[in-house]
mmCIF file of C-alpha atoms in Angstrom:
data_model
loop_
_atom_site.group_PDB
_atom_site.id
_atom_site.type_symbol
_atom_site.label_atom_id
_atom_site.label_comp_id
_atom_site.label_asym_id
_atom_site.label_seq_id
_atom_site.Cartn_x
_atom_site.Cartn_y
_atom_site.Cartn_z
ATOM 1 C CA MET M 1 -0.307 0.056 -0.269
ATOM 2 C CA ALA M 2 2.632 2.665 1.109
ATOM 3 C CA ASN M 3 4.674 1.642 -2.193
ATOM 4 C CA THR M 4 1.871 2.049 -4.254
ATOM 5 C CA GLN M 5 1.143 5.468 -2.971
ATOM 6 C CA MET M 6 4.833 6.114 -3.008
ATOM 7 C CA ILE M 7 4.814 5.892 -6.784
ATOM 8 C CA ARG M 8 1.482 8.098 -7.243
ATOM 9 C CA GLU M 9 2.814 10.899 -5.642
ATOM 10 C CA ARG M 10 5.645 10.373 -7.643
ATOM 11 C CA ASP M 11 4.331 10.479 -11.289
ATOM 12 C CA ALA M 12 1.749 12.724 -10.453
ATOM 13 C CA SER M 13 4.610 15.323 -8.946
ATOM 14 C CA GLU M 14 6.875 15.062 -11.987
ATOM 15 C CA GLU M 15 5.539 18.217 -13.706
ATOM 16 C CA SER M 16 4.541 21.736 -12.210
ATOM 17 C CA PRO M 17 1.322 22.634 -12.868
ATOM 18 C CA GLN M 18 3.357 25.520 -14.556
ATOM 19 C CA GLU M 19 5.328 23.486 -17.287
ATOM 20 C CA MET M 20 2.237 21.623 -17.866
ATOM 21 C CA GLY M 21 0.525 24.817 -19.231
ATOM 22 C CA ARG M 22 3.719 25.758 -21.237
ATOM 23 C CA GLU M 23 3.746 22.339 -22.911
ATOM 24 C CA ALA M 24 0.070 21.755 -24.178
ATOM 25 C CA MET M 25 -0.584 25.455 -25.396
ATOM 26 C CA GLY M 26 3.596 25.504 -26.913
ATOM 27 C CA PRO M 27 2.953 24.377 -30.171
ATOM 28 C CA ALA M 28 -0.865 25.762 -29.954
ATOM 29 C CA VAL M 29 0.092 29.390 -30.238
ATOM 30 C CA MET M 30 2.811 29.021 -32.463
ATOM 31 C CA ALA M 31 0.027 27.141 -34.784
ATOM 32 C CA ALA M 32 -2.900 29.982 -33.993
ATOM 33 C CA ALA M 33 -0.632 32.145 -34.890
ATOM 34 C CA ALA M 34 0.814 30.970 -37.879
ATOM 35 C CA SER M 35 -3.093 30.675 -39.161
ATOM 36 C CA VAL M 36 -3.713 34.528 -38.257
ATOM 37 C CA GLY M 37 -0.479 35.321 -40.831
ATOM 38 C CA LEU M 38 -2.063 32.847 -43.337
ATOM 39 C CA SER M 39 -5.275 34.408 -43.561
ATOM 40 C CA TRP M 40 -3.843 38.208 -43.422
ATOM 41 C CA TYR M 41 -1.870 36.606 -46.427
ATOM 42 C CA TYR M 42 -5.501 35.684 -48.227
ATOM 43 C CA PHE M 43 -7.553 38.035 -47.269
ATOM 44 C CA PHE M 44 -4.894 40.996 -48.137
ATOM 45 C CA GLY M 45 -2.448 39.853 -50.041
ATOM 46 C CA ARG M 46 -4.088 37.263 -52.612
ATOM 47 C CA GLY M 47 -7.708 39.579 -52.337
ATOM 48 C CA ASP M 48 -9.538 36.125 -51.460
ATOM 49 C CA LYS M 49 -11.445 37.600 -48.613
ATOM 50 C CA GLU M 50 -13.525 34.263 -48.106
ATOM 51 C CA ARG M 51 -10.757 32.245 -47.875
ATOM 52 C CA GLY M 52 -8.853 34.679 -45.239
ATOM 53 C CA LEU M 53 -12.148 34.692 -43.301
ATOM 54 C CA PHE M 54 -12.023 30.775 -42.918
ATOM 55 C CA VAL M 55 -8.785 30.591 -41.962
ATOM 56 C CA GLY M 56 -9.188 33.576 -39.454
ATOM 57 C CA LEU M 57 -11.609 31.038 -37.699
ATOM 58 C CA TRP M 58 -8.949 28.611 -36.952
ATOM 59 C CA PRO M 59 -7.358 30.198 -34.264
ATOM 60 C CA PRO M 60 -10.077 30.217 -32.027
ATOM 61 C CA THR M 61 -10.435 26.450 -32.679
ATOM 62 C CA ILE M 62 -6.849 25.550 -32.776
ATOM 63 C CA LEU M 63 -6.574 27.320 -29.019
ATOM 64 C CA ALA M 64 -9.860 26.023 -27.754
ATOM 65 C CA PHE M 65 -8.787 22.411 -28.683
ATOM 66 C CA ALA M 66 -5.246 22.640 -26.518
ATOM 67 C CA SER M 67 -6.980 24.289 -23.498
ATOM 68 C CA TYR M 68 -9.573 20.920 -23.943
ATOM 69 C CA PHE M 69 -6.487 18.856 -23.618
ATOM 70 C CA ASN M 70 -4.663 20.561 -20.900
ATOM 71 C CA GLN M 71 -7.853 21.180 -19.065
ATOM 72 C CA ARG M 72 -7.655 16.925 -19.518
ATOM 73 C CA LYS M 73 -4.490 16.738 -18.207
ATOM 74 C CA MET M 74 -4.644 18.810 -15.071
ATOM 75 C CA ARG M 75 -7.910 16.945 -13.965
ATOM 76 C CA ARG M 76 -5.960 13.610 -14.343
ATOM 77 C CA THR M 77 -3.089 14.907 -12.552
ATOM 78 C CA LEU M 78 -5.921 16.188 -9.872
ATOM 79 C CA GLU M 79 -7.867 12.608 -9.582
ATOM 80 C CA LYS M 80 -3.876 11.189 -9.486
ATOM 81 C CA LEU M 81 -3.502 13.671 -6.124
ATOM 82 C CA SER M 82 -6.531 13.398 -4.389
ATOM 83 C CA ALA M 83 -6.387 9.365 -4.545
ATOM 84 C CA PRO M 84 -7.465 7.518 -1.253
ATOM 85 C CA GLY M 85 -4.371 7.428 0.873
ATOM 86 C CA THR M 86 -2.624 10.887 0.174
ATOM 87 C CA THR M 87 -2.611 13.428 2.554
ATOM 88 C CA ILE M 88 -4.211 17.308 2.259
ATOM 89 C CA LYS M 89 -0.968 19.041 2.598
ATOM 90 C CA ARG M 90 1.254 16.644 0.160
ATOM 91 C CA THR M 91 -1.562 16.819 -2.177
ATOM 92 C CA ILE M 92 -1.441 21.113 -1.864
ATOM 93 C CA ASP M 93 2.610 20.647 -1.872
ATOM 94 C CA SER M 94 2.248 18.583 -4.921
ATOM 95 C CA MET M 95 -0.353 21.393 -6.696
ATOM 96 C CA MET M 96 2.133 24.128 -5.846
ATOM 97 C CA GLY M 97 4.941 22.855 -7.290
ATOM 98 C CA ASN M 98 6.791 22.033 -3.984
ATOM 99 C CA SER M 99 7.255 18.305 -3.953
#
């Protein structure tokens, strides 16, 4: 029982919440920025306003998906941290990155 709890705590505390957020949002922010640039290119550069508007709708969708997956990852981490047998102090310390 104690070994299982130690394994859970070690697995859950490997990444801080800030690292999780950066890891999930980095590529998404770059993809969204590239989409905005492509949208401007189509809208202003090529004069294809419909395609520019269509591509301009991609960034919110990309960021929404990234946010969803980031929230799922944080939820799994919280479920690991709040597993039966963990103490409140240890859970809070792990969440704050003070492990």
